[in-house]
Amino acid sequence: MARLPSTAANFHLAIVLCLLHHLINDYLLADAAIVEHTFHVGNLSVQRLGQSQVITAVNGQFPGPKIEARDGDTVVVHVVNLSPYNLSIHWHGILQRLSCWADGPNMVSQCPIRPAAGTYTYRFNVTGQEGTLWWHAHVSFLRATVYGALILHPAAPSSYPFPTPHGEATILLGEWWNVSVVDVERQALLMGAGPNNSVALTINGLIGAGGGGGSENSSSSSSSQYELAVQRGRTYLLRIINAALNYELFFKVANHSFTVVAADACYTDPYHTDVIVIAPGQTVDALMRADADPGRRYYMAAQVYQSLANATYSAATTALLTYLPDASGSDDEQPTLMPTMPAFNDSATAQSFYASLTGLLQDGVPLHVDTRMLVTFGLGATPCASAQTLCNRTLGSVAASMNNVSFQLPTTMSLLEAHMRGAPDGVYTRDFPDRPPVMFDFTGDAMAANRSFMLTSKGTKVKTLRYNETVEVVLQNTAVLGAENHPLHLHGFNFFVLAQGPGNFNAHRHVRKYNLVNPQQRNTVAVPGGGWAVIRFTADNPGVWIMHCHLDAHLPFGLAMAFEVEDGPTPDAVLPPPPPDYPRC
Ligand code: C2O
């Protein structure tokens, strides 16, 4: 029989543990810093594809400034709006515990920061978060150019749950229009149809070969594309962010492969792959070993992934990977190696990547569920509004919905302000349904032709949750206006993705597939086109949190809803009042 330690030994152990605990805490807290930035947002004229374009940008930079903080730090960003547009900025993936005021979605957590030098200071801490996130404008299509990386380092330097890489690089993937993106959105709303496609993809704001405009000539394009120089034998952490407005992307580097170690700033079990699949809003941290022939140059390439049948847009762009010490100067006679990309509609590759990730840290998959919801979503139609002068009167205006409610932003007051005042009347209603109004074959082919399922009603409906309630949501894509993968993003929480699959969710068959052991945690899940995904989270953060499709084409059409989370019983579970400079309408 094992001998129990004596009481005295226990006591000493307790003291040692206690001291150790204090030492670690002191070390962490003493180091917690305030990371402060000022964002001047205004017009910037840039050259792309041989023409000059005025964009909205932060501090004259495109992409915008990178914010770096450590777990435990407080981030303070003073935003000054010198642009001609209403503005708000969202810190995508930041949990915003007790700081919903700083979340940023226009008319959800705040009224916009007005043009002509309106200001607002976003203040939040990043406790308990590590990895790659990003920030972006959360009003109209402005996030096309108003975005940047938000990197959260571990509190203790390099204390990653994987071997410390020799270096790291941020890879921001985006889309480029040759016109004002605000006009692109305005035009789409007037037509009641999808917006015009971008003309190119970007990597770190630059357009490389194959990136539109037919700049296949590598000598002219190489000067304008992003270049990452590496040393042979070293390992690099690539922090890949999909900041594109409307397209999921494949990402590859010729002759190199990756080990995925995190997604959406949640560590994953190491996952080996030679292709990364990433939806708008998502991030992937991947280790890449520089183990190829250092005498050659390699393209890294991003290419559109299309889940929608008969879609044709298949843009791609490149950046360069070169080996030091020669870097770009190395052996010019040999052509730069291009990776073999998946077909632009290769859903098997996309789905296999999305479904293969598992979570490394199992901090609390809720096993008990208080509230279960089945939420159908997709595109449909509403009759043209009179202001939509270009709308097709026969087909109607494209609308998107969740449980047949097409989400409308309020106009007089933000949802959060109305919530704080305890006066939602005239701003929102608390009747977002737990189920769709009718059950039908959501993903069957017959649906595409059945116009009776297309009509949606508009509303600003929230689902109210008690503090600490556990919630399971079956996210069911519909095929009413074409089966398409929609990346759904939830503000204020990371959720566990328990399962996903094609067709209609069937509790009987699919509950058995739930991964309750090591599911991936994310803030954005790419729900398979004509399929479903099941997420679970604990509503432990009071405030109003929007859940929406991160394809910007679908957000103004109403593919969104919001959760209203009540205050908890203790002072540390109550949302404090808004800061003094909180923008009101
Ligand atoms: Cu990255 Cu509500 O968005």
Coordinates of N, CA and C and ligand atoms in Angstrom, one line a residue, residues 90 92 105 134 136 138 143 281 489 491 546 548 550 555, ligand 1:
H90 N -12.9 46.3 -35.5 CA -13.1 45.0 -34.8 C -11.8 44.3 -34.6
H92 N -10.7 41.0 -34.3 CA -11.3 39.7 -34.7 C -10.7 38.6 -33.9
P105 N -18.2 45.9 -34.0 CA -19.1 45.9 -35.1 C -20.1 47.1 -35.1
W134 N -6.3 39.1 -35.9 CA -6.2 40.3 -36.8 C -7.2 41.3 -36.4
H136 N -9.8 44.5 -38.2 CA -10.3 45.0 -39.5 C -11.5 46.0 -39.2
H138 N -15.2 47.2 -39.4 CA -16.4 46.4 -39.3 C -17.6 47.3 -39.7
R143 N -13.3 47.0 -44.8 CA -12.2 46.1 -44.3 C -11.4 45.6 -45.5
G281 N -11.7 35.5 -42.3 CA -11.8 35.6 -40.9 C -10.9 34.7 -40.1
H489 N -18.8 33.4 -38.2 CA -17.9 33.9 -37.1 C -18.8 34.4 -35.9
H491 N -18.6 36.5 -32.5 CA -17.8 37.5 -31.7 C -17.8 37.1 -30.2
I546 N -22.4 39.5 -32.1 CA -23.0 39.1 -33.4 C -22.4 37.8 -33.9
H548 N -22.1 36.0 -37.6 CA -22.4 36.3 -39.0 C -21.5 35.6 -40.0
H550 N -18.8 35.5 -42.6 CA -17.6 36.4 -42.9 C -17.3 36.6 -44.3
L555 N -23.1 39.7 -45.6 CA -23.4 40.4 -44.3 C -24.5 41.5 -44.5
Ligands
C2O1 CU1 -13.9 39.5 -38.5 CU2 -17.7 40.4 -37.3 O1 -15.8 40.0 -38.0

